[in-house]
């Protein structure tokens, strides 16, 4: 053990120790004292102390960040992260939550902090501010002993498994030496080929995972990633928040389900920006509350699926403004809320069809190139210049996609084409055993606070089972166990040696 000193006084002739300890440097050291006793170190003892301090500094990393170990580290600060923390803390796993500090430009708490009133979270009959709800999440998790650090995890090291007796053909594309959850799911289908021999099932775990934050180096036996995703926003005059003189959260939003029923827009015209399935869904949802819904799209066709596009185009409350872009937002001096927008409309390309998608939506990797090519073709087909129009709307909703906070996971976990973490079907298990994903970082479909909280519960229960199996010496050898689901959706190899989680 490394001795701990008051005032970091290492080499004085008189030093007060904080706790019983012994200098451990590979030789028998006579220095062993009780707490608060005063000693006079010998030269041999001082040499032992110097070596111990050097070894401790090396273990902290080259940057000297203070090392910290936990059974469960949770990355994120929203409903998924704190729900996972509540369950992990009640299971006496002493979790640590790294909620981040303005990660991706969002305050600790995630997207809920950008929402005004939350009206659809069970248990809160009266509307509650999003930032107040996230604070209650934090208070709840801390009540059971969760430690919360307002630090951003900047890098991770999940490469802690050895590969024995396997060749490169049995490794995954991510380089982790384990099959992806999709591959494992495919192998459990009838007629699917068996997993390669000598693959992930033979891997041995060398040690815990490593996380580096802006303040410290952390090791963890299991990790739950709940970093969420941020909605993509357009930038134009008036689109910022109140401090920027804009109307964000005062008529401009990126979540129709969250803000669509607001009194600000009930029985009033609104607009949705986008042309994909999300835009169609939000537009149809808004028809329940708004008097009219405009879909503003910069092309002359929709990228949405044909079924979704047909439903939207058939709705009498929905009108599509083709080849249009928002240029400015205007507010009411009396209320300070959005009351109109300025759009730029271009003439339709000559002879071009208008309506359904010309091609299926491109993955994120190719979306930029596809959008650029489509934009160039659209520009080439214009018959004239742009025309500016003022559109009276009290609500403007961005539906142009989300960006998951997974940049720091590149090369560590399997991600899909859009950057979301890939998990096993019906589970939070990722491509790396012992690493779990919850919330919007793995959910491209629902993206709601309540569904994020549910997946956080799943991740904590699965992490608890994993740690029980790890302690029993089973989990590392069953690294790719997501292929065969056992009781409660857990791999059969884990459930064979792990007790059921507490109620």
mmCIF file of N, CA and C in Angstrom, residues 39-138:
data_model
loop_
_atom_site.group_PDB
_atom_site.id
_atom_site.type_symbol
_atom_site.label_atom_id
_atom_site.label_comp_id
_atom_site.label_asym_id
_atom_site.label_seq_id
_atom_site.Cartn_x
_atom_site.Cartn_y
_atom_site.Cartn_z
ATOM 1 N N UNK A 39 6.580 9.408 13.697
ATOM 2 C CA UNK A 39 7.736 8.536 13.560
ATOM 3 C C UNK A 39 8.927 9.326 13.042
ATOM 4 N N UNK A 40 10.084 8.736 13.165
ATOM 5 C CA UNK A 40 11.301 9.283 12.578
ATOM 6 C C UNK A 40 11.825 8.262 11.587
ATOM 7 N N UNK A 41 11.596 8.445 10.284
ATOM 8 C CA UNK A 41 11.975 7.426 9.314
ATOM 9 C C UNK A 41 13.485 7.253 9.232
ATOM 10 N N UNK A 42 13.891 6.032 9.000
ATOM 11 C CA UNK A 42 15.291 5.754 8.727
ATOM 12 C C UNK A 42 15.557 5.989 7.250
ATOM 13 N N UNK A 43 16.820 5.958 6.851
ATOM 14 C CA UNK A 43 17.154 6.159 5.436
ATOM 15 C C UNK A 43 16.539 5.065 4.579
ATOM 16 N N UNK A 44 16.504 3.827 5.102
ATOM 17 C CA UNK A 44 15.893 2.728 4.347
ATOM 18 C C UNK A 44 14.402 2.970 4.165
ATOM 19 N N UNK A 45 13.765 3.462 5.231
ATOM 20 C CA UNK A 45 12.336 3.721 5.142
ATOM 21 C C UNK A 45 12.042 4.853 4.168
ATOM 22 N N UNK A 46 12.862 5.890 4.184
ATOM 23 C CA UNK A 46 12.649 6.992 3.253
ATOM 24 C C UNK A 46 12.818 6.524 1.812
ATOM 25 N N UNK A 47 13.769 5.624 1.572
ATOM 26 C CA UNK A 47 13.959 5.085 0.233
ATOM 27 C C UNK A 47 12.723 4.290 -0.202
ATOM 28 N N UNK A 48 12.162 3.515 0.732
ATOM 29 C CA UNK A 48 10.934 2.766 0.426
ATOM 30 C C UNK A 48 9.795 3.706 0.055
ATOM 31 N N UNK A 49 9.688 4.815 0.791
ATOM 32 C CA UNK A 49 8.613 5.758 0.521
ATOM 33 C C UNK A 49 8.773 6.384 -0.857
ATOM 34 N N UNK A 50 10.003 6.735 -1.219
ATOM 35 C CA UNK A 50 10.237 7.330 -2.533
ATOM 36 C C UNK A 50 9.820 6.366 -3.646
ATOM 37 N N UNK A 51 10.214 5.107 -3.519
ATOM 38 C CA UNK A 51 9.864 4.112 -4.530
ATOM 39 C C UNK A 51 8.356 3.944 -4.618
ATOM 40 N N UNK A 52 7.693 3.924 -3.460
ATOM 41 C CA UNK A 52 6.242 3.753 -3.455
ATOM 42 C C UNK A 52 5.548 4.907 -4.147
ATOM 43 N N UNK A 53 6.017 6.128 -3.909
ATOM 44 C CA UNK A 53 5.407 7.293 -4.535
ATOM 45 C C UNK A 53 5.618 7.265 -6.040
ATOM 46 N N UNK A 54 6.813 6.872 -6.477
ATOM 47 C CA UNK A 54 7.086 6.775 -7.908
ATOM 48 C C UNK A 54 6.170 5.746 -8.558
ATOM 49 N N UNK A 55 5.977 4.589 -7.895
ATOM 50 C CA UNK A 55 5.111 3.552 -8.444
ATOM 51 C C UNK A 55 3.664 4.035 -8.506
ATOM 52 N N UNK A 56 3.248 4.799 -7.498
ATOM 53 C CA UNK A 56 1.879 5.321 -7.502
ATOM 54 C C UNK A 56 1.681 6.311 -8.634
ATOM 55 N N UNK A 57 2.674 7.168 -8.882
ATOM 56 C CA UNK A 57 2.564 8.133 -9.969
ATOM 57 C C UNK A 57 2.475 7.435 -11.312
ATOM 58 N N UNK A 58 3.253 6.357 -11.460
ATOM 59 C CA UNK A 58 3.218 5.613 -12.721
ATOM 60 C C UNK A 58 1.860 4.976 -12.945
ATOM 61 N N UNK A 59 1.254 4.473 -11.867
ATOM 62 C CA UNK A 59 -0.054 3.831 -12.017
ATOM 63 C C UNK A 59 -1.138 4.827 -12.341
ATOM 64 N N UNK A 60 -0.931 6.097 -11.999
ATOM 65 C CA UNK A 60 -1.923 7.123 -12.299
ATOM 66 C C UNK A 60 -1.899 7.533 -13.757
ATOM 67 N N UNK A 61 -0.872 7.159 -14.485
ATOM 68 C CA UNK A 61 -0.781 7.526 -15.889
ATOM 69 C C UNK A 61 0.245 8.609 -16.095
ATOM 70 N N UNK A 62 0.649 8.774 -17.336
ATOM 71 C CA UNK A 62 1.694 9.737 -17.646
ATOM 72 C C UNK A 62 1.266 11.156 -17.338
ATOM 73 N N UNK A 63 -0.053 11.436 -17.382
ATOM 74 C CA UNK A 63 -0.510 12.789 -17.121
ATOM 75 C C UNK A 63 -0.696 13.058 -15.642
ATOM 76 N N UNK A 64 -0.474 12.080 -14.796
ATOM 77 C CA UNK A 64 -0.544 12.285 -13.359
ATOM 78 C C UNK A 64 -1.937 12.398 -12.803
ATOM 79 N N UNK A 65 -2.977 12.059 -13.570
ATOM 80 C CA UNK A 65 -4.337 12.137 -13.061
ATOM 81 C C UNK A 65 -4.555 11.086 -11.982
ATOM 82 N N UNK A 66 -5.316 11.456 -10.971
ATOM 83 C CA UNK A 66 -5.532 10.579 -9.833
ATOM 84 C C UNK A 66 -6.331 9.344 -10.245
ATOM 85 N N UNK A 67 -5.820 8.126 -9.993
ATOM 86 C CA UNK A 67 -6.564 6.921 -10.381
ATOM 87 C C UNK A 67 -7.723 6.663 -9.432
ATOM 88 N N UNK A 68 -8.761 6.047 -9.964
ATOM 89 C CA UNK A 68 -9.943 5.731 -9.180
ATOM 90 C C UNK A 68 -10.530 4.446 -9.737
ATOM 91 N N UNK A 69 -10.976 3.555 -8.850
ATOM 92 C CA UNK A 69 -11.570 2.300 -9.306
ATOM 93 C C UNK A 69 -12.991 2.182 -8.780
ATOM 94 N N UNK A 70 -13.864 1.637 -9.622
ATOM 95 C CA UNK A 70 -15.245 1.392 -9.239
ATOM 96 C C UNK A 70 -15.732 0.122 -9.915
ATOM 97 N N UNK A 71 -16.730 -0.486 -9.343
ATOM 98 C CA UNK A 71 -17.315 -1.673 -9.957
ATOM 99 C C UNK A 71 -18.117 -1.299 -11.196
ATOM 100 N N UNK A 72 -18.856 -0.204 -11.128
ATOM 101 C CA UNK A 72 -19.673 0.227 -12.262
ATOM 102 C C UNK A 72 -19.451 1.713 -12.497
ATOM 103 N N UNK A 73 -19.015 2.048 -13.687
ATOM 104 C CA UNK A 73 -18.906 3.443 -14.098
ATOM 105 C C UNK A 73 -20.013 3.731 -15.098
ATOM 106 N N UNK A 74 -20.708 4.838 -14.892
ATOM 107 C CA UNK A 74 -21.820 5.221 -15.760
ATOM 108 C C UNK A 74 -21.467 6.548 -16.412
ATOM 109 N N UNK A 75 -21.489 6.570 -17.729
ATOM 110 C CA UNK A 75 -21.140 7.775 -18.473
ATOM 111 C C UNK A 75 -22.422 8.409 -18.986
ATOM 112 N N UNK A 76 -22.749 9.582 -18.481
ATOM 113 C CA UNK A 76 -23.970 10.262 -18.881
ATOM 114 C C UNK A 76 -24.641 10.879 -17.670
ATOM 115 N N UNK A 77 -25.617 11.751 -17.912
ATOM 116 C CA UNK A 77 -26.271 12.420 -16.802
ATOM 117 C C UNK A 77 -27.765 12.581 -16.965
ATOM 118 N N UNK A 78 -28.367 11.837 -17.881
ATOM 119 C CA UNK A 78 -29.797 11.942 -18.125
ATOM 120 C C UNK A 78 -30.594 10.855 -17.435
ATOM 121 N N UNK A 79 -31.835 10.636 -17.867
ATOM 122 C CA UNK A 79 -32.687 9.630 -17.217
ATOM 123 C C UNK A 79 -32.129 8.220 -17.299
ATOM 124 N N UNK A 80 -31.482 7.857 -18.405
ATOM 125 C CA UNK A 80 -30.902 6.513 -18.515
ATOM 126 C C UNK A 80 -29.768 6.339 -17.519
ATOM 127 N N UNK A 81 -28.889 7.328 -17.428
ATOM 128 C CA UNK A 81 -27.729 7.229 -16.538
ATOM 129 C C UNK A 81 -28.152 7.146 -15.082
ATOM 130 N N UNK A 82 -29.060 8.004 -14.655
ATOM 131 C CA UNK A 82 -29.417 8.027 -13.236
ATOM 132 C C UNK A 82 -30.338 6.868 -12.860
ATOM 133 N N UNK A 83 -31.150 6.382 -13.784
ATOM 134 C CA UNK A 83 -31.919 5.170 -13.483
ATOM 135 C C UNK A 83 -30.980 3.994 -13.300
ATOM 136 N N UNK A 84 -29.986 3.886 -14.171
ATOM 137 C CA UNK A 84 -28.981 2.832 -14.007
ATOM 138 C C UNK A 84 -28.255 2.986 -12.680
ATOM 139 N N UNK A 85 -27.956 4.220 -12.295
ATOM 140 C CA UNK A 85 -27.258 4.456 -11.030
ATOM 141 C C UNK A 85 -28.114 4.054 -9.835
ATOM 142 N N UNK A 86 -29.407 4.334 -9.893
ATOM 143 C CA UNK A 86 -30.299 3.966 -8.789
ATOM 144 C C UNK A 86 -30.307 2.456 -8.597
ATOM 145 N N UNK A 87 -30.464 1.724 -9.685
ATOM 146 C CA UNK A 87 -30.502 0.259 -9.581
ATOM 147 C C UNK A 87 -29.148 -0.303 -9.173
ATOM 148 N N UNK A 88 -28.068 0.253 -9.708
ATOM 149 C CA UNK A 88 -26.738 -0.238 -9.351
ATOM 150 C C UNK A 88 -26.412 0.077 -7.899
ATOM 151 N N UNK A 89 -26.801 1.252 -7.431
ATOM 152 C CA UNK A 89 -26.528 1.615 -6.044
ATOM 153 C C UNK A 89 -27.333 0.751 -5.083
ATOM 154 N N UNK A 90 -28.581 0.466 -5.421
ATOM 155 C CA UNK A 90 -29.390 -0.393 -4.559
ATOM 156 C C UNK A 90 -28.868 -1.825 -4.545
ATOM 157 N N UNK A 91 -28.116 -2.192 -5.573
ATOM 158 C CA UNK A 91 -27.475 -3.507 -5.601
ATOM 159 C C UNK A 91 -26.103 -3.477 -4.929
ATOM 160 N N UNK A 92 -25.788 -2.342 -4.283
ATOM 161 C CA UNK A 92 -24.538 -2.170 -3.537
ATOM 162 C C UNK A 92 -23.312 -2.296 -4.436
ATOM 163 N N UNK A 93 -23.427 -1.769 -5.645
ATOM 164 C CA UNK A 93 -22.296 -1.763 -6.566
ATOM 165 C C UNK A 93 -21.521 -0.449 -6.517
ATOM 166 N N UNK A 94 -21.998 0.508 -5.715
ATOM 167 C CA UNK A 94 -21.323 1.788 -5.507
ATOM 168 C C UNK A 94 -20.943 2.442 -6.839
ATOM 169 N N UNK A 95 -21.919 2.764 -7.671
ATOM 170 C CA UNK A 95 -21.606 3.309 -9.001
ATOM 171 C C UNK A 95 -21.078 4.733 -8.937
ATOM 172 N N UNK A 96 -20.354 5.087 -9.965
ATOM 173 C CA UNK A 96 -19.890 6.454 -10.167
ATOM 174 C C UNK A 96 -20.484 6.950 -11.480
ATOM 175 N N UNK A 97 -21.078 8.130 -11.449
ATOM 176 C CA UNK A 97 -21.674 8.737 -12.637
ATOM 177 C C UNK A 97 -20.801 9.901 -13.083
ATOM 178 N N UNK A 98 -20.404 9.885 -14.339
ATOM 179 C CA UNK A 98 -19.692 11.005 -14.942
ATOM 180 C C UNK A 98 -20.678 11.709 -15.866
ATOM 181 N N UNK A 99 -21.275 12.779 -15.355
ATOM 182 C CA UNK A 99 -22.361 13.425 -16.081
ATOM 183 C C UNK A 99 -21.878 14.377 -17.166
ATOM 184 N N UNK A 100 -20.587 14.656 -17.212
ATOM 185 C CA UNK A 100 -20.056 15.534 -18.244
ATOM 186 C C UNK A 100 -20.301 16.992 -17.924
ATOM 187 N N UNK A 101 -19.500 17.836 -18.527
ATOM 188 C CA UNK A 101 -19.677 19.280 -18.358
ATOM 189 C C UNK A 101 -19.790 19.914 -19.735
ATOM 190 N N UNK A 102 -21.007 20.309 -20.090
ATOM 191 C CA UNK A 102 -21.308 20.912 -21.383
ATOM 192 C C UNK A 102 -20.817 20.034 -22.528
ATOM 193 N N UNK A 103 -20.958 18.704 -22.354
ATOM 194 C CA UNK A 103 -20.588 17.774 -23.419
ATOM 195 C C UNK A 103 -21.525 17.977 -24.602
ATOM 196 N N UNK A 104 -20.962 18.104 -25.790
ATOM 197 C CA UNK A 104 -21.730 18.350 -27.018
ATOM 198 C C UNK A 104 -22.577 19.615 -26.898
ATOM 199 N N UNK A 105 -22.126 20.553 -26.044
ATOM 200 C CA UNK A 105 -22.836 21.808 -25.886
ATOM 201 C C UNK A 105 -24.091 21.721 -25.044
ATOM 202 N N UNK A 106 -24.319 20.590 -24.360
ATOM 203 C CA UNK A 106 -25.517 20.400 -23.545
ATOM 204 C C UNK A 106 -25.113 20.302 -22.082
ATOM 205 N N UNK A 107 -25.862 20.957 -21.213
ATOM 206 C CA UNK A 107 -25.565 20.945 -19.789
ATOM 207 C C UNK A 107 -25.778 19.550 -19.218
ATOM 208 N N UNK A 108 -25.158 19.246 -18.056
ATOM 209 C CA UNK A 108 -25.389 17.944 -17.415
ATOM 210 C C UNK A 108 -26.882 17.688 -17.235
ATOM 211 N N UNK A 109 -27.322 16.525 -17.669
ATOM 212 C CA UNK A 109 -28.743 16.207 -17.644
ATOM 213 C C UNK A 109 -29.279 15.857 -19.013
ATOM 214 N N UNK A 110 -28.513 16.181 -20.060
ATOM 215 C CA UNK A 110 -28.907 15.786 -21.401
ATOM 216 C C UNK A 110 -29.942 16.694 -22.036
ATOM 217 N N UNK A 111 -30.668 16.145 -23.010
ATOM 218 C CA UNK A 111 -31.604 16.946 -23.790
ATOM 219 C C UNK A 111 -32.758 17.484 -22.959
ATOM 220 N N UNK A 112 -33.050 16.831 -21.841
ATOM 221 C CA UNK A 112 -34.142 17.335 -20.996
ATOM 222 C C UNK A 112 -33.866 18.750 -20.507
ATOM 223 N N UNK A 113 -32.592 19.102 -20.368
ATOM 224 C CA UNK A 113 -32.267 20.443 -19.881
ATOM 225 C C UNK A 113 -32.608 21.510 -20.910
ATOM 226 N N UNK A 114 -32.819 21.118 -22.163
ATOM 227 C CA UNK A 114 -33.190 22.081 -23.198
ATOM 228 C C UNK A 114 -34.699 22.139 -23.399
ATOM 229 N N UNK A 115 -35.448 21.370 -22.606
ATOM 230 C CA UNK A 115 -36.907 21.339 -22.715
ATOM 231 C C UNK A 115 -37.521 22.208 -21.627
ATOM 232 N N UNK A 116 -38.540 22.954 -21.987
ATOM 233 C CA UNK A 116 -39.182 23.813 -20.992
ATOM 234 C C UNK A 116 -39.993 22.967 -20.015
ATOM 235 N N UNK A 117 -41.192 22.572 -20.397
ATOM 236 C CA UNK A 117 -42.039 21.803 -19.494
ATOM 237 C C UNK A 117 -42.177 20.366 -19.984
ATOM 238 N N UNK A 118 -42.038 19.425 -19.048
ATOM 239 C CA UNK A 118 -42.244 18.006 -19.330
ATOM 240 C C UNK A 118 -43.610 17.629 -18.768
ATOM 241 N N UNK A 119 -44.483 17.125 -19.625
ATOM 242 C CA UNK A 119 -45.852 16.829 -19.212
ATOM 243 C C UNK A 119 -46.209 15.351 -19.332
ATOM 244 N N UNK A 120 -45.251 14.519 -19.768
ATOM 245 C CA UNK A 120 -45.592 13.117 -20.035
ATOM 246 C C UNK A 120 -44.707 12.142 -19.278
ATOM 247 N N UNK A 121 -44.095 12.587 -18.174
ATOM 248 C CA UNK A 121 -43.294 11.664 -17.374
ATOM 249 C C UNK A 121 -44.148 11.194 -16.200
ATOM 250 N N UNK A 122 -44.379 9.881 -16.068
ATOM 251 C CA UNK A 122 -45.279 9.376 -15.019
ATOM 252 C C UNK A 122 -44.857 9.838 -13.628
ATOM 253 N N UNK A 123 -45.860 10.125 -12.815
ATOM 254 C CA UNK A 123 -45.602 10.539 -11.444
ATOM 255 C C UNK A 123 -45.596 12.036 -11.255
ATOM 256 N N UNK A 124 -45.506 12.795 -12.347
ATOM 257 C CA UNK A 124 -45.511 14.252 -12.263
ATOM 258 C C UNK A 124 -46.782 14.748 -12.942
ATOM 259 N N UNK A 125 -47.822 14.906 -12.134
ATOM 260 C CA UNK A 125 -49.121 15.299 -12.677
ATOM 261 C C UNK A 125 -49.054 16.706 -13.248
ATOM 262 N N UNK A 126 -48.398 17.595 -12.518
ATOM 263 C CA UNK A 126 -48.227 18.963 -12.989
ATOM 264 C C UNK A 126 -46.971 19.039 -13.856
ATOM 265 N N UNK A 127 -46.983 19.876 -14.882
ATOM 266 C CA UNK A 127 -45.784 20.017 -15.721
ATOM 267 C C UNK A 127 -44.575 20.412 -14.875
ATOM 268 N N UNK A 128 -43.420 19.891 -15.234
ATOM 269 C CA UNK A 128 -42.188 20.179 -14.517
ATOM 270 C C UNK A 128 -41.126 20.597 -15.524
ATOM 271 N N UNK A 129 -40.334 21.577 -15.154
ATOM 272 C CA UNK A 129 -39.253 22.012 -16.028
ATOM 273 C C UNK A 129 -38.281 20.861 -16.260
ATOM 274 N N UNK A 130 -37.784 20.746 -17.482
ATOM 275 C CA UNK A 130 -36.863 19.665 -17.803
ATOM 276 C C UNK A 130 -35.633 19.660 -16.924
ATOM 277 N N UNK A 131 -35.062 20.826 -16.666
ATOM 278 C CA UNK A 131 -33.857 20.892 -15.847
ATOM 279 C C UNK A 131 -34.158 20.522 -14.400
ATOM 280 N N UNK A 132 -35.378 20.822 -13.927
ATOM 281 C CA UNK A 132 -35.761 20.421 -12.568
ATOM 282 C C UNK A 132 -35.942 18.909 -12.480
ATOM 283 N N UNK A 133 -36.458 18.307 -13.538
ATOM 284 C CA UNK A 133 -36.634 16.855 -13.544
ATOM 285 C C UNK A 133 -35.283 16.149 -13.507
ATOM 286 N N UNK A 134 -34.318 16.646 -14.266
ATOM 287 C CA UNK A 134 -32.988 16.024 -14.241
ATOM 288 C C UNK A 134 -32.337 16.171 -12.876
ATOM 289 N N UNK A 135 -32.596 17.273 -12.193
ATOM 290 C CA UNK A 135 -32.043 17.449 -10.851
ATOM 291 C C UNK A 135 -32.659 16.454 -9.874
ATOM 292 N N UNK A 136 -33.941 16.151 -10.046
ATOM 293 C CA UNK A 136 -34.572 15.137 -9.198
ATOM 294 C C UNK A 136 -33.987 13.758 -9.480
ATOM 295 N N UNK A 137 -33.688 13.469 -10.751
ATOM 296 C CA UNK A 137 -33.015 12.206 -11.072
ATOM 297 C C UNK A 137 -31.709 12.095 -10.291
ATOM 298 N N UNK A 138 -30.940 13.180 -10.301
ATOM 299 C CA UNK A 138 -29.638 13.163 -9.633
ATOM 300 C C UNK A 138 -29.801 12.997 -8.121
#
